[in-house]
Each structure stands twice: as structure tokens, then as C-alpha cells.
Amino acid sequence: MSTTQENLASPKAPIDGDWLAAQIRAQGFDLAHIAPARPAATVDAFQAWLEGGHHGAMAYLARPDSVYKRADPRHILPTCRTVLAVAMNYYTHPRAGGLSDDPARGVISRYAWADNYYHVLAPRLRALAEALEARLERPVVARAYAGDGPILEKALAADGGLGFVGKNTLLIHPGLGSWLFLGELLLDVDLPPWSLPPNPGAAKAGSAGCGTCTRCLEACPTGALTSPYFLDAQRCISYLTIELKGSIPRPLRPLIGNRVFGCDLCQDVCPWNQRFARPTSDPAFQPREDASAPLLLDLMALDDQDFRLRYRGNPILRAKRHGLLRNVAVSLGNWGDPAAIPALAQAMSDPQPLIREHAAWALGRIHDDRARQALSAARTAETDPQVQAEIRLSLE
């Protein structure tokens, strides 16, 4: 009997593979796998990564309760019997988001070109739980996660056959690549192992793995991929521009280029993506206007209200205005064009010290007397010690 015909529940409430596949595809998921709840295979490696301090300022990852929950989904939901792992393709062609190599424009990670993926995946996962409950005709206890919970989701996905973890530490599916949002549904229902059959016409690939390829390691501007399958988050541009809440270390600022929110370089160069990535047709992931490469000077002019309106419902809200403008100031410094001087000079009076500090660094990168004049004028009024230090270094 084929997998799609096998009875996946009791005869009283049959959940056959065809029914399950229809429900999952109706919610827009491209990949899915059911597996028994069990300890995460990579928990020891995760613990060692934390002990090495590679998580940087993401202290929430190292909290004892967080580590405990990540070790086993049953530590989150004690009655959990089954884990449904899903993945959704979000790739859109670079031209769709207006991606540009123009240094006057900021580069934004592809995952933030559209709405916040959590608000897309989480309701769809809950809809699957409700469908199961209706099918079984009994209450189902479920927990839905989409990047928001204490779960080692890449380990669960790889353990469930949704792909393999590549040398860039991302999950890669041999027929789709790595442009995937991951989600999990923890269930108190016993279901035997099952995988969603591939869609008709899906890309076919050979044996999975990275082989001898090291393109991602070679492409990383900051050397965050210190060795195959190992990421030092403290050097990762995505961490520096999103997760880090304070100052970006000075030696790393020139390496960020014009990336103002996240970084996709290790995915852009991946042969699996170059060969097998295909654009999503899901309306939820179609890029917003001017999503991927906004003008840096436009971003630098955003006040609090403009920022909230422009990025309502978008992942960039997570960085907050002061985080985004910190990144924009760094990008303006890397651009080095005198056209940025008026905006950076204005930023030297911003209420946020973090913005003033990085604007001072950026002015110091622009070889123009007007930049020095702006720094000298700001020095007389500045009261924050860290900003004062940055002004002094920039003037030197």
C-alpha cells in the first residue's frame, strides 16, 4: 500500500495520506513530515555553541529554561506525541524586489521583502490543528511555532527529511534550495511517520549534500562561517543588523557594505539555490514596493511615525527605528559620497545616541571638509560619552 493510501490514524477516525496532503497543500506548505516526538539530535552541539559564546548578545538562547525546552519538544508540551514539521518556499526573483548593486541603496534580506512570515505561517499551522481536531472528532492539544519558540527547528526539519543542513548552517532541500520558512506543530496525537509527496513537476535533484563546495564560506564578508557547518553569530551580518541592539563593532562596519537588514550572500551563491530555487506563487510573500533596495537617504529621513507606517506588518519593525538607522548610517559611511553629509549631519542631533554614534563614524568615512565641520559642530553639543568617543576617533 502506498504512503498516501495508508491509514495514519485509527479506523474510527481515518486520517489517510491523501487527506493530510490535501490539508497541508491547502495551507500553502511545500514540504511536510510527521515524526514521533523525541529529543533533538543536535542539542549537544547547540549547548557547545552557546558555551563558546557564539550566540553573542542573544542571551535568551542561553537561558536554562530555553535550553531545556529546545532539547525535546515534550519539554514544551508534555503530552506531545507527534511533531509535524513544515516548510514554505518564499523565494522571489531579485528583479521582483528591485534588488540593485547601487551603493546609494540599502540591501534588505529577501525574507523581509513581504509581510512578517510568522503572521502567515502561524495561522496556517493552527488551521491544520483545527482540521485534525475536526477529523478526529476529539479535542487536540497543539502548539504552533514559526520561528518564535524554543525549538531547534532546523534539526527537527532535517531529522524529518525536509532537507539537509548545509555548510552555511541553513536547511537546504535538494529540489527547492534554502529559501524556506520553517514551522512546527506539536500534537498530542499519535501519527506514524509520513512525508508529503512532492508536487507534480517539482524539481528533481541527485544525492543531497554540499560535497566539496565552500562557496558560502568564501562569500561571507565578515568570516562568520568560521568552518563548514559552523556559524559565529557575532560576526554574521544578519546578527549585526537585526539581533544586535547596541553598537556594531568598528572593525566589522566596513565589511557590511550597504546591507541594512540581514544578509543573503551565503544563499545567493549556493549552487542548490542557483539551480533549483523557483519563485513562490503565494500572495503573502510577494515583495512590497521598493522592498529590497530602498534609497539610503530616504531611510535616514524616517521619523518614528514614518518608520512604523512604512514597515507595519514587516520583519524590519523588529530592528526598531534606531536599529535600522544605525545600519543605514553605516551603509552611508561605506558609500562615502558627500551627498550623504546633510542627512548624517542632521542625524548628529537625533535623540537616539546609537544613531548619532554611527552617523559620526559615517561622517568620518567621507573625505570632505563639510563632514569634518559637521563632526566638529556636533562635538561641542554632545553629552553621551560613547558618541563623544566616536566623534573624536572620526576626527582623527
Coordinates of N, CA and C in Angstrom, one line a residue, residues 56-291:
G56 N 26.6 35.5 20.9 CA 26.7 36.9 21.1 C 25.8 37.5 22.1
A57 N 25.0 38.5 21.8 CA 24.1 39.2 22.7 C 22.7 38.6 22.8
M58 N 22.6 37.4 22.1 CA 21.2 36.8 22.2 C 21.1 35.9 23.4
A59 N 21.1 36.6 24.6 CA 21.1 36.0 25.9 C 19.9 35.0 26.1
Y60 N 18.8 35.3 25.4 CA 17.6 34.5 25.6 C 17.8 33.0 25.1
L61 N 18.8 32.8 24.2 CA 19.1 31.5 23.8 C 19.7 30.6 24.9
A62 N 20.5 31.3 25.7 CA 21.3 30.6 26.7 C 20.5 30.5 28.1
R63 N 19.3 31.0 28.2 CA 18.6 30.8 29.4 C 18.4 29.4 29.7
P64 N 18.5 28.9 30.9 CA 18.4 27.5 31.2 C 17.0 26.9 30.8
D65 N 15.9 27.7 31.0 CA 14.6 27.2 30.6 C 14.5 27.1 29.1
S66 N 15.2 28.0 28.3 CA 15.2 27.9 26.9 C 16.0 26.7 26.4
V67 N 17.1 26.5 26.9 CA 17.9 25.3 26.5 C 17.2 24.0 26.8
Y68 N 16.6 24.0 28.0 CA 15.8 22.8 28.4 C 14.7 22.5 27.4
K69 N 14.0 23.5 27.0 CA 12.8 23.3 26.1 C 13.3 22.9 24.7
R70 N 14.4 23.4 24.3 CA 14.9 23.1 22.9 C 15.4 21.7 22.8
A71 N 15.8 21.1 24.0 CA 16.3 19.7 24.0 C 15.3 18.7 23.6
D72 N 14.0 19.0 23.8 CA 13.0 17.9 23.5 C 11.6 18.7 23.4
P73 N 10.9 18.5 22.3 CA 9.6 19.1 22.2 C 8.6 18.8 23.3
R74 N 8.8 17.6 24.0 CA 8.0 17.2 25.1 C 8.3 18.1 26.3
H75 N 9.3 18.8 26.3 CA 9.6 19.8 27.4 C 8.8 21.0 27.3
I76 N 8.2 21.2 26.1 CA 7.3 22.3 25.8 C 5.9 21.9 26.0
L77 N 5.5 20.8 25.4 CA 4.2 20.2 25.5 C 4.4 18.8 26.0
P78 N 4.2 18.6 27.3 CA 4.4 17.3 27.9 C 3.6 16.2 27.3
T79 N 2.4 16.5 26.8 CA 1.6 15.4 26.1 C 1.9 15.2 24.6
C80 N 3.0 15.9 24.2 CA 3.3 15.8 22.7 C 3.7 14.4 22.3
R81 N 3.0 13.9 21.3 CA 3.3 12.6 20.8 C 3.9 12.6 19.4
T82 N 3.6 13.7 18.7 CA 3.9 13.8 17.2 C 4.3 15.2 16.9
V83 N 5.3 15.4 16.0 CA 5.7 16.7 15.5 C 5.5 16.7 14.0
L84 N 4.7 17.7 13.6 CA 4.5 17.9 12.2 C 5.4 19.1 11.8
A85 N 6.5 18.8 11.0 CA 7.4 19.9 10.6 C 7.0 20.3 9.1
V86 N 7.0 21.6 8.9 CA 6.6 22.0 7.5 C 7.6 23.1 7.0
A87 N 7.6 23.3 5.7 CA 8.4 24.3 5.1 C 7.7 25.0 4.0
M88 N 7.9 26.3 3.8 CA 7.2 27.0 2.8 C 8.3 27.8 2.0
N89 N 8.2 27.7 0.7 CA 9.1 28.4 -0.2 C 8.7 29.9 -0.2
Y90 N 9.7 30.8 0.0 CA 9.4 32.2 -0.1 C 10.3 33.0 -1.2
Y91 N 10.9 32.2 -2.0 CA 11.8 32.8 -3.0 C 11.1 33.7 -4.0
T92 N 11.6 34.8 -4.2 CA 11.1 35.7 -5.4 C 12.3 36.1 -6.1
H93 N 12.2 36.3 -7.4 CA 13.3 36.7 -8.3 C 13.8 38.0 -7.9
P94 N 15.1 38.3 -7.9 CA 15.7 39.6 -7.5 C 15.0 40.7 -8.2
R95 N 14.7 40.6 -9.4 CA 14.0 41.8 -10.1 C 12.7 42.1 -9.5
A96 N 12.0 41.1 -8.9 CA 10.7 41.3 -8.3 C 10.8 42.3 -7.1
G97 N 11.9 42.2 -6.4 CA 12.0 43.1 -5.3 C 12.8 44.4 -5.6
G98 N 13.3 44.5 -6.8 CA 14.1 45.7 -7.1 C 15.5 45.7 -6.7
L99 N 16.1 44.5 -6.4 CA 17.4 44.4 -5.9 C 18.4 45.1 -6.8
S100 N 19.3 45.8 -6.2 CA 20.2 46.6 -7.0 C 21.6 46.6 -6.4
D101 N 22.6 46.8 -7.2 CA 24.0 46.9 -6.7 C 24.4 48.4 -6.5
D102 N 23.4 49.3 -6.6 CA 23.7 50.7 -6.4 C 24.0 51.0 -5.0
P103 N 25.2 51.5 -4.6 CA 25.6 51.7 -3.2 C 24.8 52.8 -2.6
A104 N 24.0 53.6 -3.3 CA 23.2 54.6 -2.7 C 21.9 54.0 -2.2
R105 N 21.7 52.7 -2.4 CA 20.5 51.9 -1.9 C 20.9 50.9 -0.9
G106 N 20.1 50.7 0.0 CA 20.3 49.7 1.0 C 19.8 48.3 0.6
V107 N 20.5 47.3 1.0 CA 20.1 45.9 0.6 C 19.4 45.3 1.8
I108 N 18.2 44.7 1.6 CA 17.4 44.1 2.6 C 17.3 42.6 2.3
S109 N 17.4 41.8 3.3 CA 17.3 40.3 3.2 C 15.9 40.0 2.5
R110 N 16.0 39.0 1.7 CA 14.8 38.6 0.9 C 13.6 38.2 1.8
Y111 N 13.8 37.7 3.0 CA 12.7 37.3 3.8 C 11.9 38.4 4.4
A112 N 12.5 39.7 4.3 CA 11.8 40.8 4.8 C 11.2 41.7 3.6
W113 N 11.1 41.1 2.4 CA 10.6 41.9 1.3 C 9.0 42.0 1.4
A114 N 8.4 41.1 2.2 CA 7.0 41.0 2.3 C 6.6 41.1 3.7
D115 N 5.4 40.6 4.0 CA 4.9 40.6 5.4 C 5.7 39.7 6.3
N116 N 5.5 39.9 7.6 CA 6.2 39.1 8.6 C 5.7 37.6 8.4
Y117 N 6.6 36.7 8.2 CA 6.3 35.3 7.9 C 5.6 34.7 9.0
Y118 N 5.9 35.1 10.3 CA 5.2 34.5 11.4 C 3.7 34.6 11.3
H119 N 3.3 35.8 10.9 CA 1.8 36.1 10.8 C 1.2 35.4 9.6
V120 N 2.0 34.8 8.8 CA 1.5 33.9 7.7 C 1.4 32.5 8.1
L121 N 2.6 32.0 8.6 CA 2.7 30.6 8.9 C 1.8 30.2 10.2
A122 N 1.9 30.9 11.2 CA 1.2 30.5 12.5 C -0.3 30.3 12.3
P123 N -1.0 31.2 11.6 CA -2.5 30.9 11.5 C -2.7 29.6 10.6
R124 N -1.8 29.4 9.6 CA -2.0 28.2 8.8 C -1.7 26.9 9.5
L125 N -0.7 27.0 10.4 CA -0.4 25.8 11.3 C -1.6 25.5 12.2
R126 N -2.2 26.6 12.8 CA -3.3 26.4 13.7 C -4.5 25.9 12.9
A127 N -4.7 26.3 11.6 CA -5.8 25.8 10.8 C -5.6 24.3 10.6
L128 N -4.3 23.8 10.5 CA -4.1 22.4 10.3 C -4.5 21.6 11.6
A129 N -4.2 22.2 12.8 CA -4.6 21.6 14.0 C -6.1 21.5 14.2
E130 N -6.8 22.6 13.7 CA -8.2 22.5 13.8 C -8.8 21.5 12.8
A131 N -8.2 21.3 11.7 CA -8.7 20.3 10.7 C -8.5 18.9 11.3
L132 N -7.4 18.7 12.0 CA -7.1 17.4 12.6 C -8.2 17.1 13.7
E133 N -8.4 18.2 14.5 CA -9.4 18.0 15.6 C -10.8 17.7 15.0
A134 N -11.2 18.4 13.9 CA -12.5 18.1 13.3 C -12.5 16.6 12.8
R135 N -11.4 16.2 12.2 CA -11.4 14.9 11.6 C -11.4 13.8 12.6
L136 N -10.7 14.0 13.7 CA -10.6 13.0 14.8 C -11.9 13.1 15.7
E137 N -12.6 14.2 15.6 CA -13.8 14.4 16.5 C -13.5 14.3 17.9
R138 N -12.4 14.9 18.3 CA -12.0 15.0 19.7 C -11.0 16.2 19.8
P139 N -10.9 16.7 21.1 CA -10.0 17.9 21.2 C -8.6 17.5 21.0
V140 N -7.8 18.4 20.3 CA -6.4 18.1 20.1 C -5.6 19.3 20.7
V141 N -4.7 18.9 21.6 CA -3.8 19.9 22.2 C -2.6 20.1 21.2
A142 N -2.4 21.3 20.8 CA -1.4 21.6 19.8 C -0.7 22.9 20.2
R143 N 0.6 23.0 19.8 CA 1.4 24.2 19.9 C 2.0 24.5 18.5
A144 N 1.7 25.7 18.0 CA 2.3 26.0 16.7 C 3.4 27.0 16.8
Y145 N 4.5 26.8 16.1 CA 5.7 27.6 16.1 C 6.1 27.9 14.7
A146 N 6.6 29.2 14.5 CA 7.1 29.6 13.2 C 8.2 30.6 13.5
G147 N 9.3 30.1 14.0 CA 10.5 30.9 14.3 C 10.3 31.7 15.6
D148 N 9.3 31.4 16.4 CA 9.1 32.2 17.6 C 9.1 31.4 18.9
G149 N 9.6 30.2 18.8 CA 9.6 29.4 20.0 C 10.9 28.7 20.3
P150 N 11.1 28.1 21.5 CA 12.3 27.4 21.8 C 12.4 26.0 21.2
I151 N 12.6 26.0 19.9 CA 12.7 24.8 19.2 C 13.9 24.8 18.3
L152 N 14.7 23.7 18.2 CA 15.8 23.6 17.2 C 15.1 23.2 15.9
E153 N 14.6 24.2 15.2 CA 13.7 23.8 14.1 C 14.5 23.2 12.9
K154 N 15.7 23.7 12.7 CA 16.5 23.1 11.6 C 16.8 21.6 11.8
A155 N 17.1 21.3 13.1 CA 17.3 19.9 13.5 C 16.1 19.0 13.3
L156 N 14.9 19.6 13.7 CA 13.7 18.8 13.5 C 13.3 18.6 12.0
A157 N 13.6 19.7 11.2 CA 13.3 19.6 9.8 C 14.2 18.6 9.1
A158 N 15.5 18.7 9.4 CA 16.4 17.7 8.8 C 16.2 16.3 9.3
D159 N 15.8 16.1 10.6 CA 15.5 14.8 11.1 C 14.3 14.3 10.4
G160 N 13.4 15.2 10.0 CA 12.2 14.7 9.3 C 12.3 14.6 7.8
G161 N 13.5 14.8 7.3 CA 13.7 14.6 5.9 C 13.3 15.7 5.0
L162 N 13.2 16.9 5.6 CA 12.8 18.1 4.8 C 14.0 18.7 4.1
G163 N 15.1 18.1 4.3 CA 16.4 18.6 3.7 C 17.6 18.3 4.5
F164 N 18.7 18.9 4.2 CA 19.9 18.7 5.0 C 20.5 20.0 5.4
V165 N 21.2 20.1 6.5 CA 21.8 21.3 6.9 C 23.1 21.5 6.2
G166 N 23.2 22.6 5.5 CA 24.4 22.8 4.6 C 25.6 23.5 5.4
K167 N 26.6 23.7 4.7 CA 27.8 24.3 5.3 C 27.5 25.7 5.8
N168 N 26.5 26.4 5.2 CA 26.1 27.7 5.7 C 25.2 27.6 6.9
T169 N 25.0 26.4 7.4 CA 24.1 26.1 8.6 C 22.7 26.3 8.3
L170 N 22.2 26.4 7.1 CA 20.8 26.6 6.7 C 20.3 25.3 6.2
L171 N 19.0 25.1 6.4 CA 18.4 23.9 5.8 C 18.2 24.0 4.3
I172 N 18.7 23.0 3.6 CA 18.6 23.0 2.1 C 17.9 21.8 1.7
H173 N 16.8 22.1 0.9 CA 16.1 21.0 0.2 C 16.6 20.8 -1.2
P174 N 16.9 19.5 -1.5 CA 17.6 19.3 -2.8 C 16.8 19.7 -4.0
G175 N 15.4 19.9 -3.9 CA 14.6 20.3 -5.0 C 14.1 21.7 -4.9
L176 N 14.4 22.4 -3.8 CA 13.9 23.8 -3.7 C 15.0 24.7 -3.3
G177 N 16.0 24.3 -2.7 CA 17.1 25.2 -2.1 C 16.8 25.5 -0.7
S178 N 17.3 26.7 -0.3 CA 17.2 27.1 1.1 C 16.3 28.2 1.4
W179 N 15.6 28.7 0.4 CA 14.7 29.9 0.7 C 13.4 29.3 1.3
L180 N 13.5 28.9 2.5 CA 12.4 28.2 3.1 C 12.1 28.8 4.5
F181 N 10.8 29.0 4.8 CA 10.3 29.3 6.1 C 9.9 28.0 6.8
L182 N 10.4 27.8 8.0 CA 10.1 26.5 8.7 C 9.0 26.8 9.8
G183 N 8.2 25.7 10.0 CA 7.2 25.8 11.1 C 7.0 24.4 11.7
E184 N 6.5 24.4 12.9 CA 6.3 23.1 13.6 C 5.0 23.1 14.3
L185 N 4.3 22.0 14.3 CA 3.1 21.8 15.0 C 3.3 20.6 16.0
L186 N 3.3 20.9 17.3 CA 3.4 19.9 18.3 C 2.0 19.4 18.6
L187 N 1.8 18.0 18.6 CA 0.5 17.5 18.7 C 0.4 16.4 19.7
D188 N -0.7 16.3 20.4 CA -0.9 15.2 21.4 C -1.6 14.0 20.7
V189 N -1.3 13.8 19.5 CA -1.9 12.8 18.7 C -0.9 11.8 18.2
D190 N -1.1 10.5 18.3 CA -0.2 9.5 17.7 C -0.4 9.4 16.2
L191 N 0.6 9.8 15.4 CA 0.5 9.5 14.0 C 1.9 8.9 13.6
P192 N 1.8 7.9 12.7 CA 3.1 7.3 12.3 C 3.8 8.2 11.3
P193 N 5.1 7.9 11.1 CA 5.9 8.8 10.2 C 5.3 8.9 8.8
W194 N 5.4 10.0 8.2 CA 4.7 10.3 6.9 C 5.4 11.5 6.3
S195 N 5.5 11.6 5.0 CA 6.1 12.7 4.3 C 5.1 13.2 3.2
L196 N 5.0 14.4 3.0 CA 4.2 15.0 1.9 C 4.8 14.6 0.6
P197 N 4.1 13.9 -0.3 CA 4.6 13.6 -1.6 C 5.0 14.9 -2.4
P198 N 6.0 14.8 -3.2 CA 6.3 16.1 -4.0 C 5.2 16.5 -4.9
N199 N 5.1 17.8 -5.2 CA 4.2 18.3 -6.1 C 4.5 17.8 -7.5
P200 N 3.5 17.5 -8.4 CA 3.9 17.2 -9.8 C 4.7 18.3 -10.4
G201 N 5.7 17.9 -11.1 CA 6.6 18.8 -11.8 C 7.7 19.4 -10.9
A202 N 7.7 19.0 -9.6 CA 8.8 19.5 -8.7 C 10.1 19.1 -9.2
A203 N 11.1 20.0 -8.9 CA 12.5 19.8 -9.4 C 13.0 18.5 -8.8
K204 N 13.7 17.8 -9.6 CA 14.4 16.6 -9.1 C 15.9 16.9 -9.0
A205 N 16.5 16.3 -7.9 CA 17.9 16.5 -7.7 C 18.5 15.2 -7.3
G206 N 19.9 15.2 -7.4 CA 20.6 14.0 -7.1 C 20.8 13.8 -5.6
S207 N 21.9 13.2 -5.2 CA 22.1 13.0 -3.8 C 22.3 14.3 -3.1
A208 N 21.8 14.4 -1.9 CA 21.9 15.6 -1.1 C 23.2 15.8 -0.4
G209 N 23.6 17.1 -0.2 CA 24.8 17.4 0.5 C 25.6 18.5 -0.2
C210 N 26.6 19.0 0.5 CA 27.4 20.1 0.0 C 28.6 19.6 -0.8
G211 N 29.0 18.4 -0.6 CA 30.2 17.9 -1.2 C 31.4 18.7 -0.8
T212 N 32.2 19.0 -1.8 CA 33.4 19.8 -1.6 C 33.2 21.3 -1.7
C213 N 32.0 21.7 -2.0 CA 31.7 23.2 -2.3 C 31.9 24.0 -1.0
T214 N 32.5 25.1 -1.1 CA 32.7 26.0 0.0 C 32.4 27.5 -0.4
R215 N 31.5 27.6 -1.4 CA 31.2 29.0 -1.9 C 30.6 29.9 -0.8
C216 N 29.8 29.3 0.1 CA 29.2 30.2 1.1 C 30.3 30.7 2.1
L217 N 31.2 29.8 2.5 CA 32.3 30.3 3.4 C 33.2 31.4 2.7
E218 N 33.4 31.2 1.4 CA 34.2 32.2 0.7 C 33.5 33.5 0.5
A219 N 32.2 33.5 0.4 CA 31.4 34.7 0.1 C 31.1 35.5 1.3
C220 N 31.2 35.0 2.5 CA 30.8 35.7 3.7 C 31.8 36.9 3.9
P221 N 31.3 38.1 3.9 CA 32.2 39.2 4.0 C 32.9 39.3 5.4
T222 N 32.3 38.9 6.4 CA 32.8 39.1 7.8 C 33.4 37.8 8.3
G223 N 33.5 36.7 7.5 CA 34.0 35.5 8.0 C 33.3 34.8 9.1
A224 N 31.9 35.0 9.1 CA 31.1 34.4 10.2 C 31.0 32.9 10.1
L225 N 31.2 32.4 8.9 CA 31.2 30.9 8.7 C 32.7 30.5 8.9
T226 N 33.0 30.3 10.2 CA 34.4 30.1 10.5 C 34.9 28.7 10.0
S227 N 34.0 27.8 9.8 CA 34.4 26.5 9.3 C 33.1 25.9 8.7
P228 N 33.1 24.8 7.9 CA 31.9 24.2 7.4 C 31.0 23.9 8.6
Y229 N 29.7 24.2 8.4 CA 28.6 23.9 9.3 C 28.7 24.6 10.7
F230 N 29.5 25.7 10.7 CA 29.7 26.4 12.0 C 29.6 27.9 11.8
L231 N 28.7 28.5 12.5 CA 28.4 30.0 12.3 C 28.8 30.7 13.7
D232 N 29.6 31.7 13.6 CA 29.9 32.6 14.7 C 28.9 33.7 14.5
A233 N 27.8 33.7 15.3 CA 26.8 34.7 15.1 C 27.3 36.1 15.3
Q234 N 28.3 36.3 16.2 CA 28.8 37.6 16.5 C 29.4 38.3 15.3
R235 N 29.7 37.6 14.2 CA 30.3 38.2 13.0 C 29.3 38.2 11.9
C236 N 28.2 37.6 12.0 CA 27.2 37.4 11.0 C 26.5 38.8 10.7
I237 N 26.4 39.2 9.5 CA 25.7 40.5 9.2 C 24.2 40.5 9.6
S238 N 23.6 39.3 9.5 CA 22.2 39.3 9.9 C 22.1 39.5 11.4
Y239 N 23.0 39.0 12.2 CA 23.0 39.2 13.6 C 23.3 40.7 13.9
L240 N 24.4 41.2 13.2 CA 24.8 42.6 13.5 C 23.7 43.6 13.1
T241 N 22.9 43.4 12.1 CA 21.9 44.4 11.6 C 20.5 44.1 12.2
I242 N 20.3 43.0 12.8 CA 19.0 42.6 13.3 C 19.0 42.3 14.8
E243 N 19.8 41.3 15.2 CA 19.7 40.9 16.6 C 20.5 41.8 17.6
L244 N 21.6 42.3 17.1 CA 22.5 43.1 18.0 C 21.7 44.5 18.2
K245 N 21.6 44.8 19.5 CA 20.8 46.0 19.8 C 21.7 47.2 20.1
G246 N 23.0 47.0 20.3 CA 23.9 48.0 20.6 C 24.8 48.4 19.4
S247 N 26.0 48.9 19.7 CA 26.9 49.3 18.7 C 27.5 48.2 17.8
I248 N 27.6 48.4 16.5 CA 28.2 47.4 15.7 C 29.7 47.6 15.9
P249 N 30.5 46.6 16.1 CA 31.9 46.7 16.3 C 32.6 47.4 15.1
R250 N 33.4 48.4 15.4 CA 34.0 49.2 14.4 C 34.7 48.4 13.3
P251 N 35.5 47.4 13.6 CA 36.2 46.6 12.6 C 35.3 46.0 11.6
L252 N 34.0 45.7 12.0 CA 33.1 45.0 11.1 C 32.3 45.9 10.3
R253 N 32.2 47.2 10.6 CA 31.3 48.1 9.9 C 31.7 48.2 8.4
P254 N 32.9 48.3 8.0 CA 33.2 48.5 6.6 C 32.9 47.2 5.8
L255 N 32.8 46.1 6.5 CA 32.5 44.8 5.8 C 31.0 44.6 5.5
I256 N 30.2 45.4 6.1 CA 28.7 45.3 6.0 C 28.3 45.8 4.6
G257 N 29.0 46.7 4.1 CA 28.6 47.3 2.8 C 27.4 48.1 2.9
N258 N 26.4 47.9 2.0 CA 25.1 48.6 2.1 C 24.0 47.7 2.5
R259 N 24.3 46.7 3.3 CA 23.2 45.8 3.9 C 22.7 46.4 5.1
V260 N 21.4 46.8 5.1 CA 20.8 47.5 6.2 C 19.9 46.6 7.0
F261 N 19.5 45.4 6.5 CA 18.7 44.5 7.3 C 18.9 43.1 6.8
G262 N 19.8 42.3 7.5 CA 20.0 40.9 7.1 C 21.0 40.8 6.0
C263 N 21.3 39.6 5.6 CA 22.2 39.3 4.5 C 21.9 37.9 3.9
D264 N 21.9 37.8 2.6 CA 21.6 36.6 1.9 C 22.7 36.0 1.1
L265 N 23.9 36.6 1.3 CA 25.0 36.2 0.4 C 25.3 34.7 0.4
C266 N 25.3 34.0 1.6 CA 25.6 32.6 1.6 C 24.5 31.8 0.9
Q267 N 23.3 32.4 0.8 CA 22.3 31.7 0.0 C 22.3 32.0 -1.5
D268 N 22.7 33.3 -1.8 CA 22.8 33.7 -3.2 C 23.8 32.8 -4.0
V269 N 24.9 32.5 -3.3 CA 26.0 31.8 -4.0 C 25.8 30.3 -4.0
C270 N 24.8 29.8 -3.2 CA 24.7 28.3 -3.1 C 24.2 27.7 -4.4
P271 N 24.9 26.7 -4.9 CA 24.5 26.0 -6.1 C 23.1 25.4 -6.1
W272 N 22.7 24.9 -4.9 CA 21.4 24.3 -4.8 C 20.3 25.4 -5.1
N273 N 20.6 26.6 -4.6 CA 19.6 27.7 -4.9 C 19.7 28.1 -6.3
Q274 N 20.9 28.3 -6.8 CA 21.1 28.7 -8.2 C 20.4 27.8 -9.2
R275 N 20.4 26.5 -8.9 CA 19.9 25.5 -9.8 C 18.4 25.2 -9.6
F276 N 18.0 25.2 -8.3 CA 16.6 24.7 -8.0 C 15.6 25.7 -7.4
A277 N 16.1 26.8 -7.0 CA 15.1 27.8 -6.4 C 14.1 28.2 -7.5
R278 N 12.9 28.2 -7.1 CA 11.8 28.7 -8.0 C 10.9 29.7 -7.3
P279 N 10.4 30.7 -8.0 CA 9.6 31.7 -7.3 C 8.3 31.2 -6.7
T280 N 8.0 31.7 -5.6 CA 6.8 31.3 -4.9 C 5.6 32.0 -5.6
S281 N 4.5 31.3 -5.6 CA 3.2 32.0 -6.1 C 2.3 32.4 -5.0
D282 N 2.8 32.3 -3.8 CA 2.0 32.6 -2.6 C 1.9 34.1 -2.5
P283 N 0.6 34.7 -2.5 CA 0.5 36.2 -2.5 C 1.1 36.8 -1.2
A284 N 1.2 36.0 -0.1 CA 1.7 36.6 1.1 C 3.2 36.9 1.0
F285 N 3.9 36.4 0.1 CA 5.3 36.6 0.0 C 5.7 37.4 -1.2
Q286 N 4.8 38.0 -1.9 CA 5.1 38.9 -3.0 C 5.7 40.2 -2.4
P287 N 6.8 40.7 -3.0 CA 7.5 41.8 -2.4 C 6.7 43.1 -2.4
R288 N 6.8 43.9 -1.3 CA 6.2 45.2 -1.3 C 7.0 46.1 -2.2
E289 N 6.4 47.2 -2.6 CA 7.1 48.2 -3.4 C 8.3 48.7 -2.8
D290 N 9.4 48.8 -3.6 CA 10.7 49.3 -3.1 C 11.2 48.5 -1.8
A291 N 10.9 47.2 -1.9 CA 11.2 46.4 -0.7 C 12.6 46.0 -0.5

